[in-house]
PDB file of C-alpha atoms and ligand atoms in Angstrom:
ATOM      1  CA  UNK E  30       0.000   0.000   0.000  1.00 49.00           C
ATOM      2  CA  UNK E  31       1.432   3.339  -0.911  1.00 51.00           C
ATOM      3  CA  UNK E  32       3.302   5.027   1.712  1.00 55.00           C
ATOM      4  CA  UNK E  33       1.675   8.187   1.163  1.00 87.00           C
ATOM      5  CA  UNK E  34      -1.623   7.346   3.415  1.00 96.00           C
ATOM      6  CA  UNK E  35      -1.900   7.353   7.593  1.00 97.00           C
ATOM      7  CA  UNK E  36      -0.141   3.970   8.266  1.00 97.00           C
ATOM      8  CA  UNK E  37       0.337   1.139  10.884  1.00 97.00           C
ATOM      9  CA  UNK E  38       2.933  -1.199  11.285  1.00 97.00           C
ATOM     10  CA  UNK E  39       1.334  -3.444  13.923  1.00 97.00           C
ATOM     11  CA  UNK E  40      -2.132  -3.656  11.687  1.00 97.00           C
ATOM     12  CA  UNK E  41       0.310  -5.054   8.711  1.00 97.00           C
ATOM     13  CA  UNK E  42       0.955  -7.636  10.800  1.00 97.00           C
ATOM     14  CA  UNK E  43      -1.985  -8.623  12.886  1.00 98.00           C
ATOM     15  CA  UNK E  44      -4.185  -7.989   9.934  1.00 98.00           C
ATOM     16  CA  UNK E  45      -4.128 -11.554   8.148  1.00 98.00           C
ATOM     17  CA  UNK E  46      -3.847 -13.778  11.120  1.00 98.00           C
ATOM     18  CA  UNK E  47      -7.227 -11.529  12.280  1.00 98.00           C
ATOM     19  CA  UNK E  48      -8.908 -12.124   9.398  1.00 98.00           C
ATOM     20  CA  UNK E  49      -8.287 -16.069   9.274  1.00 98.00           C
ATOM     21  CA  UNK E  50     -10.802 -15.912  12.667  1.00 98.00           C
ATOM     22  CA  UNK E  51     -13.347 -13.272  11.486  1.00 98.00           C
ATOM     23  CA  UNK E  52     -13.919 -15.983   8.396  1.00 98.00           C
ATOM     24  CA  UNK E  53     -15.215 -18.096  11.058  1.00 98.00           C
ATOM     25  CA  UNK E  54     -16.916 -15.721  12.892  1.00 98.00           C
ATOM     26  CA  UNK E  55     -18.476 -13.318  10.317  1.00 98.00           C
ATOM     27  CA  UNK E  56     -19.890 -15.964   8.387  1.00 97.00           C
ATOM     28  CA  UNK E  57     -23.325 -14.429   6.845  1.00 97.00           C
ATOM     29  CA  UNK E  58     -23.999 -11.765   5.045  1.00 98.00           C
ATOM     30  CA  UNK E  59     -24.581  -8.250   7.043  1.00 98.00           C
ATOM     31  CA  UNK E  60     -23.377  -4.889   7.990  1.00 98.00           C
ATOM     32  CA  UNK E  61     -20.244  -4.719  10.097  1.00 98.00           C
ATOM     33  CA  UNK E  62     -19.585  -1.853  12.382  1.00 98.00           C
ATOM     34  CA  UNK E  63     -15.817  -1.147  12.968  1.00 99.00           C
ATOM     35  CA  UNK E  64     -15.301   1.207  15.527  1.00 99.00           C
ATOM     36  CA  UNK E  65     -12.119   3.519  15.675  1.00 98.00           C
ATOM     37  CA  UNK E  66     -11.021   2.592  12.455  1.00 98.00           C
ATOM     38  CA  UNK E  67      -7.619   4.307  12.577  1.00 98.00           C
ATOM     39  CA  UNK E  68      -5.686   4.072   9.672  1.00 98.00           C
ATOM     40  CA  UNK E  69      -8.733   1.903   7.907  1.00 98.00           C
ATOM     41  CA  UNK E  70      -5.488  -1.076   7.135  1.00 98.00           C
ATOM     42  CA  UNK E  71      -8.448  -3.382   8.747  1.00 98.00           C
ATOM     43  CA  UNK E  72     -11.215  -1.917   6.825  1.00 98.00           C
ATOM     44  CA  UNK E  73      -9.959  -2.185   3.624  1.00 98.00           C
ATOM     45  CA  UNK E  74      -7.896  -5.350   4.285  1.00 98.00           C
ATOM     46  CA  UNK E  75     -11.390  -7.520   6.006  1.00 98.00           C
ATOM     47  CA  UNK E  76     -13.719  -5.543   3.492  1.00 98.00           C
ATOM     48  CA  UNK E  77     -11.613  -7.007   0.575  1.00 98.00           C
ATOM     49  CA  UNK E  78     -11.399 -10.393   1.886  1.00 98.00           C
ATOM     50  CA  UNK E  79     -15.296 -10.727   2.858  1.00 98.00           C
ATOM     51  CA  UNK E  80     -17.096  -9.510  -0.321  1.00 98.00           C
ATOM     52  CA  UNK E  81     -20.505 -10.978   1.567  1.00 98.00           C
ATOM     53  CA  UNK E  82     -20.157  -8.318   3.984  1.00 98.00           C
ATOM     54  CA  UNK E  83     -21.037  -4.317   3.761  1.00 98.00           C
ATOM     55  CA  UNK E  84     -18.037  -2.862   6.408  1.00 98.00           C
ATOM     56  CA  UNK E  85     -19.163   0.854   8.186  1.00 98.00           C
ATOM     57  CA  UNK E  86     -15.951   2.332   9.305  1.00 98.00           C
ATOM     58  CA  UNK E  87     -16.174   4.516  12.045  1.00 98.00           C
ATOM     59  CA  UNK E  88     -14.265   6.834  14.327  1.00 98.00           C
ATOM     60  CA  UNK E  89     -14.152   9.765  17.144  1.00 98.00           C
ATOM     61  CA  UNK E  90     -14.500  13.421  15.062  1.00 98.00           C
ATOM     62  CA  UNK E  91     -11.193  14.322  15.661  1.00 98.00           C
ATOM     63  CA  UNK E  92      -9.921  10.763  13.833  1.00 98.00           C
ATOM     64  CA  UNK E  93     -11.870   9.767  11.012  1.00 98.00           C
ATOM     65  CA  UNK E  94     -10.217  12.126   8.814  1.00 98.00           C
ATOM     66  CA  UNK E  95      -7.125   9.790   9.057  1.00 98.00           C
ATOM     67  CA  UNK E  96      -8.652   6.422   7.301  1.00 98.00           C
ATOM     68  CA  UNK E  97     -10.481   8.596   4.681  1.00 98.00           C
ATOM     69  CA  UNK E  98      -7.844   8.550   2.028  1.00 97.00           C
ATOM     70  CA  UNK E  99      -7.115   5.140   2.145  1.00 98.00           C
ATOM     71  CA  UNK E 100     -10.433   4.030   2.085  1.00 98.00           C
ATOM     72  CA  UNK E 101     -11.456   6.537  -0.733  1.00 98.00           C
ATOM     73  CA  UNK E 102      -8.255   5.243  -2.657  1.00 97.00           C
ATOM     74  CA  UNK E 103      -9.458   1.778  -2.346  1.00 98.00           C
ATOM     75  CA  UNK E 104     -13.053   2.469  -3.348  1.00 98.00           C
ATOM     76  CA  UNK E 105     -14.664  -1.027  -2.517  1.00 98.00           C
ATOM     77  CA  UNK E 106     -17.673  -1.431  -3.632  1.00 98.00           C
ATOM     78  CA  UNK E 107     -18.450  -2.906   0.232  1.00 98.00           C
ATOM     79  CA  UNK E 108     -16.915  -0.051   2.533  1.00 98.00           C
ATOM     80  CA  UNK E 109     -19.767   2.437   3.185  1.00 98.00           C
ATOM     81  CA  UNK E 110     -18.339   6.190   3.839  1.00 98.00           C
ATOM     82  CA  UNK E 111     -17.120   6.427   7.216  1.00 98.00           C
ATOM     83  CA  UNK E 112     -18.867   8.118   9.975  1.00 98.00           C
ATOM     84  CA  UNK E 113     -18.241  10.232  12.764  1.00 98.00           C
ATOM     85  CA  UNK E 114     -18.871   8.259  16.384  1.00 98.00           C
ATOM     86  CA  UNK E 115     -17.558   9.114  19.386  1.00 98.00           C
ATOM     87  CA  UNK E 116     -18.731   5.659  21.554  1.00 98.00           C
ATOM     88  CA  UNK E 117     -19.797   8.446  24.641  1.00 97.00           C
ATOM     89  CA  UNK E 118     -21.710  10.505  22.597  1.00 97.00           C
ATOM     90  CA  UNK E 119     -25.418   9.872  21.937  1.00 95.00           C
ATOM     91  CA  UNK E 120     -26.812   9.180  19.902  1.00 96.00           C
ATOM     92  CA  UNK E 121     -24.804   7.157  17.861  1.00 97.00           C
ATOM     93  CA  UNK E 122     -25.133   7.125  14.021  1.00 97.00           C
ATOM     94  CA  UNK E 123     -25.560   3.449  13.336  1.00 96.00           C
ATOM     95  CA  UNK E 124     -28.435   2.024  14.494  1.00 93.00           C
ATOM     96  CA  UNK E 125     -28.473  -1.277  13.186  1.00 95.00           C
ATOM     97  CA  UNK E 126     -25.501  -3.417  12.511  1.00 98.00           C
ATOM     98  CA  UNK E 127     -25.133  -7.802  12.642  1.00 98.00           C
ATOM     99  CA  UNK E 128     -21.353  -7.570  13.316  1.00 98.00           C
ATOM    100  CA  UNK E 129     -19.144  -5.152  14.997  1.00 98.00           C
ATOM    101  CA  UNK E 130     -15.283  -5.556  15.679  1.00 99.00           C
ATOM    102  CA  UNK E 131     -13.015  -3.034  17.156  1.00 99.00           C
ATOM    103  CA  UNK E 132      -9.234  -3.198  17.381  1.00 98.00           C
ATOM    104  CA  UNK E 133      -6.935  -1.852  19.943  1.00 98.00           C
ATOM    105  CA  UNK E 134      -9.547   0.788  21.463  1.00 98.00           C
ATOM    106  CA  UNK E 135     -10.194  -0.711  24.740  1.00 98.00           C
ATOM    107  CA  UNK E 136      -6.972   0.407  26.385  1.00 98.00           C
ATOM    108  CA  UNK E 137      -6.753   3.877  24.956  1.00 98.00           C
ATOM    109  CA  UNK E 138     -10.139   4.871  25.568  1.00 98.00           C
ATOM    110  CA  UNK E 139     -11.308   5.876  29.094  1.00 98.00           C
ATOM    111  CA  UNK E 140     -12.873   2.951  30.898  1.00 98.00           C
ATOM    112  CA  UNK E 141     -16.241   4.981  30.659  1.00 98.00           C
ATOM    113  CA  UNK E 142     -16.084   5.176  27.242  1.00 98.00           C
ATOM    114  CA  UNK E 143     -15.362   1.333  27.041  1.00 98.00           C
ATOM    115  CA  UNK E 144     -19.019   1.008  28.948  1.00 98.00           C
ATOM    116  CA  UNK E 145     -20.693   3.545  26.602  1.00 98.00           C
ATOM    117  CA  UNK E 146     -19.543   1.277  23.827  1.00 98.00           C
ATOM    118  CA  UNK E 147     -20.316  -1.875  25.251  1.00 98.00           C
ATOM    119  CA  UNK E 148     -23.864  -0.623  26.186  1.00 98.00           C
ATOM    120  CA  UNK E 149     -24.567   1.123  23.094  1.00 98.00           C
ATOM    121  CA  UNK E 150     -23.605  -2.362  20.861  1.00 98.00           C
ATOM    122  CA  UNK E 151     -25.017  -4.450  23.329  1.00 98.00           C
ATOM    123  CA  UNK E 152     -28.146  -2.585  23.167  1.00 97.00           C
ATOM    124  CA  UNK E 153     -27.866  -3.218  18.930  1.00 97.00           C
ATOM    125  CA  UNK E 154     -26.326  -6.316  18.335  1.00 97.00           C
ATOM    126  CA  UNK E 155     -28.900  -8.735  16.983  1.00 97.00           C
ATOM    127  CA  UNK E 156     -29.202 -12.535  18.728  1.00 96.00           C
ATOM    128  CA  UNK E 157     -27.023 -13.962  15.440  1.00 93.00           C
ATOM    129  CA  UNK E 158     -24.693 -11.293  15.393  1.00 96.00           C
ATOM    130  CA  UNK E 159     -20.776 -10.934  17.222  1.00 98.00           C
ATOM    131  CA  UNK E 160     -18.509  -8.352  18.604  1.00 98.00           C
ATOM    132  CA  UNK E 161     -15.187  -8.976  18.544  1.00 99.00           C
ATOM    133  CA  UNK E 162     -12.676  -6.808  20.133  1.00 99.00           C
ATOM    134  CA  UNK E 163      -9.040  -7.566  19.733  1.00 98.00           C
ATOM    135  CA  UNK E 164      -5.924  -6.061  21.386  1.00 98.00           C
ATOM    136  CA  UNK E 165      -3.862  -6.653  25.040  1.00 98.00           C
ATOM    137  CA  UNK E 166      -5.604  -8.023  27.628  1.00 98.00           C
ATOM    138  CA  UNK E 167      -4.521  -8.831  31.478  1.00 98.00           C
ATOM    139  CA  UNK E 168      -6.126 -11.850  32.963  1.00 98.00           C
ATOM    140  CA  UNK E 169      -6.372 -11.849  36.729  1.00 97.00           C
ATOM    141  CA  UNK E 170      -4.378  -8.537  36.969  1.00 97.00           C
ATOM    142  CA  UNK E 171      -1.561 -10.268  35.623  1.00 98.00           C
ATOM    143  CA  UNK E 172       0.352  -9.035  31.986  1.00 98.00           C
ATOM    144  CA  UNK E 173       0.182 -11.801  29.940  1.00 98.00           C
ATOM    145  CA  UNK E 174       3.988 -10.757  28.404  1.00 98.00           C
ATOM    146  CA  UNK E 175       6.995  -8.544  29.668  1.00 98.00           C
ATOM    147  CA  UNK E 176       6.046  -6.332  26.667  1.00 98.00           C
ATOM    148  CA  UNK E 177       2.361  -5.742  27.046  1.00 98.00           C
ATOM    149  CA  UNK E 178       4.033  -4.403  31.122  1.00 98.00           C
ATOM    150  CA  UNK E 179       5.900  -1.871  29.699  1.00 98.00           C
ATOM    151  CA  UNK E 180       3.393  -1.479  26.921  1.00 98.00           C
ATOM    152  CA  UNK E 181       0.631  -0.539  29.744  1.00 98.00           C
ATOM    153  CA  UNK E 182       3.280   2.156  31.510  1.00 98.00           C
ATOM    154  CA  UNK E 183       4.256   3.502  28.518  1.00 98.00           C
ATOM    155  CA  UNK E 184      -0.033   4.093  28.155  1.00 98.00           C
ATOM    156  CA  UNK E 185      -0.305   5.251  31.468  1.00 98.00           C
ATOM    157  CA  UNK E 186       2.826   7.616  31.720  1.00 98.00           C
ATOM    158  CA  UNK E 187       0.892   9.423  28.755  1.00 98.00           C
ATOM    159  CA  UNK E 188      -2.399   9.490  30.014  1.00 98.00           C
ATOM    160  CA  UNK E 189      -3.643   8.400  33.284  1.00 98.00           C
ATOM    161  CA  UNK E 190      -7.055   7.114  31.694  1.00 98.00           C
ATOM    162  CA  UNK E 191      -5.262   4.576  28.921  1.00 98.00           C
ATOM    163  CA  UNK E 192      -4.172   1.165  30.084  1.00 98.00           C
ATOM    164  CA  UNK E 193      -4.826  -2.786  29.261  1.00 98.00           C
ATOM    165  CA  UNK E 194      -7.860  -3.575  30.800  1.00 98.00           C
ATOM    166  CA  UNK E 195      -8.366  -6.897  32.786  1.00 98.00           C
ATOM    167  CA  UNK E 196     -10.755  -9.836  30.589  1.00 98.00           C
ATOM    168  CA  UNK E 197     -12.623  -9.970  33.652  1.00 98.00           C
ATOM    169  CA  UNK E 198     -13.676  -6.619  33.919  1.00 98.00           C
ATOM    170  CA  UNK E 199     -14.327  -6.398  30.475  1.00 98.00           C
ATOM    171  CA  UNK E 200     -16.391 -10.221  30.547  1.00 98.00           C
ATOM    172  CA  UNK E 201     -18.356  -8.172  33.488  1.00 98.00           C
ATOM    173  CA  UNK E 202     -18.984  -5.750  31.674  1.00 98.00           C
ATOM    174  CA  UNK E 203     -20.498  -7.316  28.810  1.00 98.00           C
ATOM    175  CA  UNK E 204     -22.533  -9.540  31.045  1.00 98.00           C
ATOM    176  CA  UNK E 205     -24.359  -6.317  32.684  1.00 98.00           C
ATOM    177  CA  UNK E 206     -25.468  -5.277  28.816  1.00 97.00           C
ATOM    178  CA  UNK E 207     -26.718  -8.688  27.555  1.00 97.00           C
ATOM    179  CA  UNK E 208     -23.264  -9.597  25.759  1.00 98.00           C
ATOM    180  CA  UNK E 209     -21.632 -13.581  26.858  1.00 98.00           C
ATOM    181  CA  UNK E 210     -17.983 -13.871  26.518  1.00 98.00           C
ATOM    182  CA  UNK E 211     -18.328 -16.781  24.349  1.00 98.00           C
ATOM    183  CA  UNK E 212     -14.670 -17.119  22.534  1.00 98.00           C
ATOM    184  CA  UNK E 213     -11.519 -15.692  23.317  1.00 98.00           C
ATOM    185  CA  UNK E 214      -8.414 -16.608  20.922  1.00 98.00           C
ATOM    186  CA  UNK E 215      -4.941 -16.273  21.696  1.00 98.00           C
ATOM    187  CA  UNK E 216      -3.580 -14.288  18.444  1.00 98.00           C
ATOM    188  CA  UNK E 217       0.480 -13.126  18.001  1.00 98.00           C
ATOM    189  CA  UNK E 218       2.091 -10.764  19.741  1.00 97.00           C
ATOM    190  CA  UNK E 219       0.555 -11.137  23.038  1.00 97.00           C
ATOM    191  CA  UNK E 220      -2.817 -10.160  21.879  1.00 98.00           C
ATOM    192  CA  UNK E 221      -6.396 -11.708  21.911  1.00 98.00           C
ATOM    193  CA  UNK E 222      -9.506 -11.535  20.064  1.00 98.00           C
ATOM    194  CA  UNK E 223     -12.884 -11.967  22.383  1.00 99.00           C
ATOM    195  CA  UNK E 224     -15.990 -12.564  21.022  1.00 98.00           C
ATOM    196  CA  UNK E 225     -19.056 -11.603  22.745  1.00 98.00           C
ATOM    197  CA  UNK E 226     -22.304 -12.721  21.949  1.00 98.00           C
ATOM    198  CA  UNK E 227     -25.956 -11.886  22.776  1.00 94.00           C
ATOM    199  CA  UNK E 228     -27.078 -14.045  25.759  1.00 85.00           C
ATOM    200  CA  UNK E 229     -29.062 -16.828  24.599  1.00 75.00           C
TER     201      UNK E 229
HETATM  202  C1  SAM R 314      -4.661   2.650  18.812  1.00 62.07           C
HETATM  203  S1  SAM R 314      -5.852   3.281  17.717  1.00 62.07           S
HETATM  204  C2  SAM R 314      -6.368   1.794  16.907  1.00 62.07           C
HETATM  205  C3  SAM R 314      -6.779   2.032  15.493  1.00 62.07           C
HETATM  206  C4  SAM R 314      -7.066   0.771  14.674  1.00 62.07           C
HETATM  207  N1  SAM R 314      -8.290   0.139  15.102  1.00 62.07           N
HETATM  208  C5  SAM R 314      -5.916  -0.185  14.750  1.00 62.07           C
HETATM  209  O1  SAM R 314      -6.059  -1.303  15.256  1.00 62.07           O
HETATM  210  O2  SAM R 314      -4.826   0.199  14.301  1.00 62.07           O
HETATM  211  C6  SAM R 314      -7.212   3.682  18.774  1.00 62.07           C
HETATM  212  C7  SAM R 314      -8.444   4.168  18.039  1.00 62.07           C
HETATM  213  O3  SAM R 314      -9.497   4.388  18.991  1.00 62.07           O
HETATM  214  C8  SAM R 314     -10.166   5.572  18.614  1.00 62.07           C
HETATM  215  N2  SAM R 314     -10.889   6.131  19.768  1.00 62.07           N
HETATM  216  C9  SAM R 314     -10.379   6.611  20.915  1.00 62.07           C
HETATM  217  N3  SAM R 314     -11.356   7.094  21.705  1.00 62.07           N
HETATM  218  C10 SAM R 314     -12.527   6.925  21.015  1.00 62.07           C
HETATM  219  C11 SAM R 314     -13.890   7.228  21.300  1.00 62.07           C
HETATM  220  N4  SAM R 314     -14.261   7.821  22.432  1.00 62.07           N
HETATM  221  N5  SAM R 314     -14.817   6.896  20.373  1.00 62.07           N
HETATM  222  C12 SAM R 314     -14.457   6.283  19.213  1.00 62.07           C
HETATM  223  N6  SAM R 314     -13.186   5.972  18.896  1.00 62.07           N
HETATM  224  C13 SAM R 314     -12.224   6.295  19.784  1.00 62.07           C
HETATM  225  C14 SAM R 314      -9.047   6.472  18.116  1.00 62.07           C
HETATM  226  O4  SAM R 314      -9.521   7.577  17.377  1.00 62.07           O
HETATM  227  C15 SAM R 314      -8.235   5.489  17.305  1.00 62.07           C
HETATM  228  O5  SAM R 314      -8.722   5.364  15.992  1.00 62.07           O
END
């Protein structure tokens, strides 16, 4: 991909391995909401990939300016124009969706916001649909690598309200908004992908 458009190393190389699971997971046709979209690597790269699905990139006002090029450049026929959503502002601008998937937000946004956008998809997510939500994760307080540790200060040392959140407050979390922890996949470089559910 040309140089020339917002870039990320670490989506070059979680991107495929990512995908291999959302196959699986994403497995009938519907809308997919992606939210904080970034550099729109994942957009372009899942969107490409899974012709069956329509993929609605979103991300907070002051960052969806960054994936628009790419995903302008790219001009797949299956990426709808991205919107503006900030997940603690109501209300939001998708109301319907079957999938959503999110990447690496849960430890930059504030924990508040990480309950505004469980509640709000919760609240959306129909009974066949899936969120998954892939990044770091502690389990038990514990870092699950020496790298996500200094990962997590380097977050913190920037802003108090970043950090790698624990799976079990997240799993609790979900549970309080009708969303079951119902797979969670070890993935490279320390990361994991958990996929919540509607409770049945
Ligand atoms: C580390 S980047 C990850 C981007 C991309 N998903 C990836 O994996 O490379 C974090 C993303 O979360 C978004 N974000 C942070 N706070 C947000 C909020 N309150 N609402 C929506 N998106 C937010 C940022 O704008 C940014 O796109």
């Amino acid at each position: 991909m040309s140089a020339h458009f917002p870039y990320s190393q670490a989506c070059e190389n979680n991107k495929a391995p990512i995908l291999e699971r959302l196959r699986e997971i994403f497995d009938t046709p519907g809308r997919v909401l992606e939210v904080g979209t970034g550099t729109g690597q994942h957009a372009v790269h899942f969107a490409q990939a899974m012709p069956h699905l329509q993929w609605q990139p979103t991300d907070h006002p002051h960052a969806v300016d960054t994936c628009r090029p790419r995903l302008a450049h790219a001009a797949l026929p299956n990426i709808l124009p991205a919107l503006e959503l900030d997940v603690a502002t109501s209300p939001w601008p998708v109301e319907s969706f079957t999938w959503a998937f999110s990447a690496n937000t849960a430890h930059i946004m504030a924990w508040e916001e990480v309950e505004q956008m469980f509640r709000n998809i919760g609240e959306r997510l129909p009974k066949d649909g899936a969120f998954c939500l892939y990044g770091p994760f502690n389990y038990q307080g514990r870092y699950t690598s020496e790298s996500n540790r200094q990962f997590d200060q380097h977050l913190k040392a920037n802003a108090a309200h970043m950090g790698i959140r624990d799976m079990e407050d997240i799993r609790t979390l979900a549970e309080g908004v009708g969303l079951t922890l119902s797979e969670d996949h070890t993935m490279p470089a320390n990361n994991r992908l958990l996929v919540f559910r509607k409770h049945s």
